[in-house]
CSV table of C-alpha atoms in Angstrom, one decimal:
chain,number,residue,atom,x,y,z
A,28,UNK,CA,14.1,-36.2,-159.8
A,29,UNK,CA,16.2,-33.2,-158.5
A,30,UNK,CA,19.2,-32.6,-160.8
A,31,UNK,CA,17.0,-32.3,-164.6
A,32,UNK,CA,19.7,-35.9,-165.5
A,33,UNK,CA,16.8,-38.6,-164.3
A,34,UNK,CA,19.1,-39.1,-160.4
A,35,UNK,CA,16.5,-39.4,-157.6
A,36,UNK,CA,16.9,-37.2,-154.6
A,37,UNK,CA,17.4,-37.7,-151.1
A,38,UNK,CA,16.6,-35.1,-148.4
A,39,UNK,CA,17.8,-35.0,-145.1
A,40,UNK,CA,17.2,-32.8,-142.3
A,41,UNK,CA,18.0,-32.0,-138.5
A,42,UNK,CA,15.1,-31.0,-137.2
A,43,UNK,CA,12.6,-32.7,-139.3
A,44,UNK,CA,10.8,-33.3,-142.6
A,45,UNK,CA,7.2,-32.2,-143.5
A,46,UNK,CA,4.9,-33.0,-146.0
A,47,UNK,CA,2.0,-30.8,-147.3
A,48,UNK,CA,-0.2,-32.4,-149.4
A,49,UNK,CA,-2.5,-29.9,-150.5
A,50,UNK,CA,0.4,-27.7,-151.1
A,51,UNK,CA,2.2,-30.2,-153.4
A,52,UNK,CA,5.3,-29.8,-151.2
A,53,UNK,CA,8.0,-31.1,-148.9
A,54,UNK,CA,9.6,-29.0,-145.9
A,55,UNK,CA,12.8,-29.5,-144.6
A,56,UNK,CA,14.0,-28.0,-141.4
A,57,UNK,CA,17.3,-27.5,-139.9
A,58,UNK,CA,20.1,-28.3,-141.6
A,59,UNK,CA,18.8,-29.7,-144.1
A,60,UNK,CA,20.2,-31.0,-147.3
A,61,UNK,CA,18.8,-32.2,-150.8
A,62,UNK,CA,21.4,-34.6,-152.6
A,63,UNK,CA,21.3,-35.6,-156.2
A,64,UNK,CA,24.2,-37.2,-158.3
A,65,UNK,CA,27.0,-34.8,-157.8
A,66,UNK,CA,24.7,-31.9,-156.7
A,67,UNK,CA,24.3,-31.1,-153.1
A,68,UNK,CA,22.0,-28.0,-151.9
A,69,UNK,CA,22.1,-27.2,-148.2
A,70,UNK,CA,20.2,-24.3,-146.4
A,71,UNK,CA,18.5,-23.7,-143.2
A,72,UNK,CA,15.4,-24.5,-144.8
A,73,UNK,CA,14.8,-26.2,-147.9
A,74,UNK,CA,11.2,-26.6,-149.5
A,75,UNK,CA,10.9,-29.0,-152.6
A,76,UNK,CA,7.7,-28.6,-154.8
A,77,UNK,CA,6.3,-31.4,-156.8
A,78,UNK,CA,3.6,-32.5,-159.3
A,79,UNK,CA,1.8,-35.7,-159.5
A,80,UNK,CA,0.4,-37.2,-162.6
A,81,UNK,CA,-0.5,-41.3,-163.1
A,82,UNK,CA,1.7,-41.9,-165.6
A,83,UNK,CA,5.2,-40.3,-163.8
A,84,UNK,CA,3.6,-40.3,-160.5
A,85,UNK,CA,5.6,-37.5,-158.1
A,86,UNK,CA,8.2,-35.3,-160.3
A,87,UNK,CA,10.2,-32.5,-158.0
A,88,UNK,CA,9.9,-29.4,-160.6
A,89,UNK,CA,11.4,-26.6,-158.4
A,90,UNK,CA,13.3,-26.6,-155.0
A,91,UNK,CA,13.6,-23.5,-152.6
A,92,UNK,CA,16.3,-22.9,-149.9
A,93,UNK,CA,16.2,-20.2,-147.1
A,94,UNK,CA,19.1,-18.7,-145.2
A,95,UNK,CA,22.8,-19.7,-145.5
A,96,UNK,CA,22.5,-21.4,-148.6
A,97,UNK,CA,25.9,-23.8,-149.9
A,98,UNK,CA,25.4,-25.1,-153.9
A,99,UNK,CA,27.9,-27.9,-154.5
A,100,UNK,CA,28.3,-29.7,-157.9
A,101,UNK,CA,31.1,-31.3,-159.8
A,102,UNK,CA,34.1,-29.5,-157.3
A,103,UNK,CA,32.5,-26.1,-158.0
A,104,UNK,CA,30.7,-24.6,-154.6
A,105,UNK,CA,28.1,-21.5,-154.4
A,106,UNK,CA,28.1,-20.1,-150.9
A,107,UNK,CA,27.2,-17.1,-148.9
A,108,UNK,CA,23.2,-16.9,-150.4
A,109,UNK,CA,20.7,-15.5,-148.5
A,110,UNK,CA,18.2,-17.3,-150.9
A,111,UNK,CA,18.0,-19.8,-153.7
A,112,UNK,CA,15.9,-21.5,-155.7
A,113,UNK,CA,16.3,-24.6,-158.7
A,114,UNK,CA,14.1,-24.6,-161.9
A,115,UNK,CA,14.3,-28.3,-162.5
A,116,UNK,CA,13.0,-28.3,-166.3
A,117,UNK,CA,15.7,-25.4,-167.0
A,118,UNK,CA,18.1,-26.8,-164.7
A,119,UNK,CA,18.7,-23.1,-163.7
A,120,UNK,CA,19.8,-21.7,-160.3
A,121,UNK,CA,18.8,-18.1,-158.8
A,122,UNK,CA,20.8,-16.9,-155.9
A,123,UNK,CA,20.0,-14.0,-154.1
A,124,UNK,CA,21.9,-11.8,-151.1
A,125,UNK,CA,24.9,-9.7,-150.3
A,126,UNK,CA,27.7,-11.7,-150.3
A,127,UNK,CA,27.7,-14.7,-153.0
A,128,UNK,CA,30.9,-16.7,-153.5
A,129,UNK,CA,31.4,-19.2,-156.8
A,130,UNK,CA,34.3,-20.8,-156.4
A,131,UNK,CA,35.7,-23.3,-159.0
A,132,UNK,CA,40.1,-24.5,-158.5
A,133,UNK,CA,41.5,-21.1,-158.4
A,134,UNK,CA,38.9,-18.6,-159.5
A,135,UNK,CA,36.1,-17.1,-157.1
A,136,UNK,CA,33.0,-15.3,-158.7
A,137,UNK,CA,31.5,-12.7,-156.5
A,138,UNK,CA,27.8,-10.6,-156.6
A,139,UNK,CA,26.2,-8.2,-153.9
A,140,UNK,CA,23.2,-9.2,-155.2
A,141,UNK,CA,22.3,-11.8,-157.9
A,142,UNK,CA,24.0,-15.1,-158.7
A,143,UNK,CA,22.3,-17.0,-161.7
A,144,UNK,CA,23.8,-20.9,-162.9
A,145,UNK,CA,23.1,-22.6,-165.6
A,146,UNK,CA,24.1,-25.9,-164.9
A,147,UNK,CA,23.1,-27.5,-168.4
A,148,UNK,CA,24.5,-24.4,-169.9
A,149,UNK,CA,27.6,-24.3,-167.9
A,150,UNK,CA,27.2,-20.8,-167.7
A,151,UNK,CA,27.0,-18.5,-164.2
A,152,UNK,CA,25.9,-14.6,-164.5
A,153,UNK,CA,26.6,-12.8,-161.4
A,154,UNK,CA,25.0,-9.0,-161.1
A,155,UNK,CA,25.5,-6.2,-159.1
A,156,UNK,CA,28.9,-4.9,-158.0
A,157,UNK,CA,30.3,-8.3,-159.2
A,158,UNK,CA,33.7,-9.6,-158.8
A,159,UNK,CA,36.2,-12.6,-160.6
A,160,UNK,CA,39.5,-13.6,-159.2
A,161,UNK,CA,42.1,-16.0,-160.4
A,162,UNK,CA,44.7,-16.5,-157.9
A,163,UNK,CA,47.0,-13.7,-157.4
A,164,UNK,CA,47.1,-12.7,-161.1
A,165,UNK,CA,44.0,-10.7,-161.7
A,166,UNK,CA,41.1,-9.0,-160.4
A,167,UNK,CA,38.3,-8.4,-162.4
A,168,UNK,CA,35.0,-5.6,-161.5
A,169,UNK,CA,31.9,-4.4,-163.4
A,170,UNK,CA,28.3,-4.2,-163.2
A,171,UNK,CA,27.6,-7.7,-164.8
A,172,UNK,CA,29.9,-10.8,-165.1
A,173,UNK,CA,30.0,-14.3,-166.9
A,174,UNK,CA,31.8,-17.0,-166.7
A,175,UNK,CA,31.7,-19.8,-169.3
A,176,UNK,CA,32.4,-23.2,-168.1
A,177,UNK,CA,33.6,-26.3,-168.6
A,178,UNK,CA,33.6,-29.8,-167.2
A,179,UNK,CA,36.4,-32.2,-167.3
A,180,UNK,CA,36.8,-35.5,-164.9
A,181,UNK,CA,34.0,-34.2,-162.2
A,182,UNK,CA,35.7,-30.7,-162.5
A,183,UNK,CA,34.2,-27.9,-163.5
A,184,UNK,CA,36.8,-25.0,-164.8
A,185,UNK,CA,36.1,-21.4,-166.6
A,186,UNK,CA,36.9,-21.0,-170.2
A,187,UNK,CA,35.9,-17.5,-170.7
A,188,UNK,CA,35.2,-14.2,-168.3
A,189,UNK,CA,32.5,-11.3,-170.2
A,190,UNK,CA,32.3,-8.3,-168.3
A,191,UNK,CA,29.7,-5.7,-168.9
A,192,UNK,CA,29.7,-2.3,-168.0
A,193,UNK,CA,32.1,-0.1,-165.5
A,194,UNK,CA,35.2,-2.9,-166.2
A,195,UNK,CA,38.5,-2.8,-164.3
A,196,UNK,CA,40.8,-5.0,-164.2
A,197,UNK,CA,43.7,-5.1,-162.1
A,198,UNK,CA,46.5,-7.2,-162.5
A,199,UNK,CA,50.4,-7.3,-161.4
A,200,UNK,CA,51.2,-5.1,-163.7
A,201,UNK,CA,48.7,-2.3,-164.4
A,202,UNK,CA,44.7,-1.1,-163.8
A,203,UNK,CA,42.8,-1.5,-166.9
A,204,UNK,CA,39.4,0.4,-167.6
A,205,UNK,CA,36.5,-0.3,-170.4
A,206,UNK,CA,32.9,-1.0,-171.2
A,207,UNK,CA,33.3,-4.2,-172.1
A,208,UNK,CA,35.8,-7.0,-171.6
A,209,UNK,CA,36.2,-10.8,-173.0
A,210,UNK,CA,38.9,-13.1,-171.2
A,211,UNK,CA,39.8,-16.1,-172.2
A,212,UNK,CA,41.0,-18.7,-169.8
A,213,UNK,CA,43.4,-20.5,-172.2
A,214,UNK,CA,45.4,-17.9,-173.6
A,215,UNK,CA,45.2,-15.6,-171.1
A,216,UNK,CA,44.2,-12.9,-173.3
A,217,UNK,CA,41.7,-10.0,-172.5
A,218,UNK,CA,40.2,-7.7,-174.9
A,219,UNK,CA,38.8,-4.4,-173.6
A,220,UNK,CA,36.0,-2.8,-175.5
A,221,UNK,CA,35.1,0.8,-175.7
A,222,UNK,CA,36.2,4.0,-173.2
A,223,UNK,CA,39.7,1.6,-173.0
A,224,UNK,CA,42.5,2.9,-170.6
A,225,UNK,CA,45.1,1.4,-169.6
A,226,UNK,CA,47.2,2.6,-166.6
A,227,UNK,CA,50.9,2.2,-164.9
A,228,UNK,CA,51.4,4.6,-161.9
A,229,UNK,CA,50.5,8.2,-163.5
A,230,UNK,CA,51.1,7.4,-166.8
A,231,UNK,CA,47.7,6.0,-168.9
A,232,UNK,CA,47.2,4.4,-172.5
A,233,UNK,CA,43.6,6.0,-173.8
A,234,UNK,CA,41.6,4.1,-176.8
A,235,UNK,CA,38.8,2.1,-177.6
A,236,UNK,CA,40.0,-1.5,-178.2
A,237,UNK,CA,43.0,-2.9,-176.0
A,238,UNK,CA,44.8,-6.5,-175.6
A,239,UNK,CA,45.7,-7.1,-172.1
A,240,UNK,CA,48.3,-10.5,-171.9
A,241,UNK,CA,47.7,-11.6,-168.4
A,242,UNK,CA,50.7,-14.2,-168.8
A,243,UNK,CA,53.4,-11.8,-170.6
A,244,UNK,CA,51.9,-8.3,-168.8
A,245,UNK,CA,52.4,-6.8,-172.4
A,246,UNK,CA,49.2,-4.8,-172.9
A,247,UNK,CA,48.3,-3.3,-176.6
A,248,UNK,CA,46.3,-0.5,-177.5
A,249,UNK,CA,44.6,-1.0,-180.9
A,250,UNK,CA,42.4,0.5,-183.3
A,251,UNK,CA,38.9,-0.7,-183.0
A,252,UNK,CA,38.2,-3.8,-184.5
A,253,UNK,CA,36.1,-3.2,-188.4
A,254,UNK,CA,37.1,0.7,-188.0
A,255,UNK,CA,39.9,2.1,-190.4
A,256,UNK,CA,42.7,3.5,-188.2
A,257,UNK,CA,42.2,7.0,-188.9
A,258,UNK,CA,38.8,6.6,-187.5
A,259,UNK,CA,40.0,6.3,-183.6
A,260,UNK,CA,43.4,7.0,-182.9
A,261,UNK,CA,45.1,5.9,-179.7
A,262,UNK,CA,46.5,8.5,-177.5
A,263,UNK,CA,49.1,8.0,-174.6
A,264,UNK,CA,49.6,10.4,-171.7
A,265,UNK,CA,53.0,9.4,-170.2
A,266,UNK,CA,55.4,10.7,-166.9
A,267,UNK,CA,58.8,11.0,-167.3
A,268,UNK,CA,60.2,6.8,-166.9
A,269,UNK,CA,56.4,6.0,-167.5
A,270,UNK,CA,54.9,3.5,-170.0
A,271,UNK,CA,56.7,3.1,-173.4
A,272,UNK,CA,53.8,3.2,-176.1
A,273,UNK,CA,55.6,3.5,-179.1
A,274,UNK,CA,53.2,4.1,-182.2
A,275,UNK,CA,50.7,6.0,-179.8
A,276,UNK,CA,49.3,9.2,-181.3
């Protein structure tokens, strides 16, 4: 099997299909595709390794694919990969190159260098210089980000967006700064984590825990979360007809 859920595969090919037996493996050249259930992997070059026992006979346990790599599964599509390769038995992707793309209804996922889905987990990880988008409302940037998905009807949507380390955010409204940040798809809702600032034009809101309303545009700096609020006190730098923070210390 190719997709870890017991659906056979099919592999097709342009240019031809090898078989090495003493390598445990099949090669597929140009064009080719490997097509299970609702997951499709196209590359230049795909190579499928196997095992062979008597009781199962021939099980697929990983699959490789070389040069302009396309993932497609359940309306969600991976593209732009200079390499990838499928752990069957953790029914795990790795993605590798300088221009990734995960694209699911109106959100994109970028990475300069690491894309990593978890099919089973509906979870995808992308690293380095990494990138989420929904729409025109936000932009998202850090070092690290996950999405968390879901499935609905053959559709799979994001739930909730972590972002680790060197966070902005920029939305309609404002540029927002942290170490940390947690969005969540339903209400719309981002809280920022540590080294917090928000800003409109020159003016900036400076904290450690923020509220961002991506549907309202009303942002809210906040005591930490578990701290008393003498412990951190927010602090506003504002221009004349800048941001109202009223309460800001």
């Amino acid at each position: 099997n190719f997709s870890g859920k017991g659906e056979p595969i099919e592999i097709f090919a342009d240019e031809g299909i090898e078989w090495h037996k003493n390598k445990n493996k099949y090669v597929a050249v140009g064009n080719a595709r490997a097509v299970s259930g609702t997951l499709s992997l196209k590359s230049d070059r795909i190579e499928a390794f196997y095992s062979e026992s008597e009781a199962s006979g021939m099980n697929i346990k990983k699959v490789q694919a070389k040069k302009n790599v396309i993932i497609e599964d359940n309306a969600l599509q991976i593209k732009g990969g200079d390499y990838a390769e499928y752990t069957l038995k953790k029914d795990y992707f790795l993605i590798t190159g300088k221009e990734i793309t995960l694209t699911s209804e109106s959100n994109i996922l970028k990475s300069r260098k690491k894309l990593e889905y978890w099919r089973s987990k509906n979870i995808a990880i992308a690293t380095g210089n990494a990138e989420a988008k929904k729409s025109n409302e936000f932009i998202v940037s850090a070092d690290k980000l996950v999405w968390y998905l879901t499935e609905s009807k053959n559709i799979t949507k994001v739930k909730k967006l972590l972002g680790f380390k060197n966070v902005s955010i920029k939305t309609n409204y404002e540029v927002a700064f942290s170490d940390k940040a947690i969005y969540n798809n339903i209400t719309e809702i981002c809280k920022l984590y540590g080294n917090v600032k928000l800003q409109r034009g020159e003016s900036f809101l400076l904290g450690e825990y923020a509220e961002v309303d991506l549907r309202t545009g009303i942002s809210k700096l906040l005591p930490a979360p578990g701290k008393f609020p003498n412990e951190n006190k927010v602090k506003a730098l504002i221009n004349k007809g800048g941001i109202d923070a009223n309460g800001a210390n």
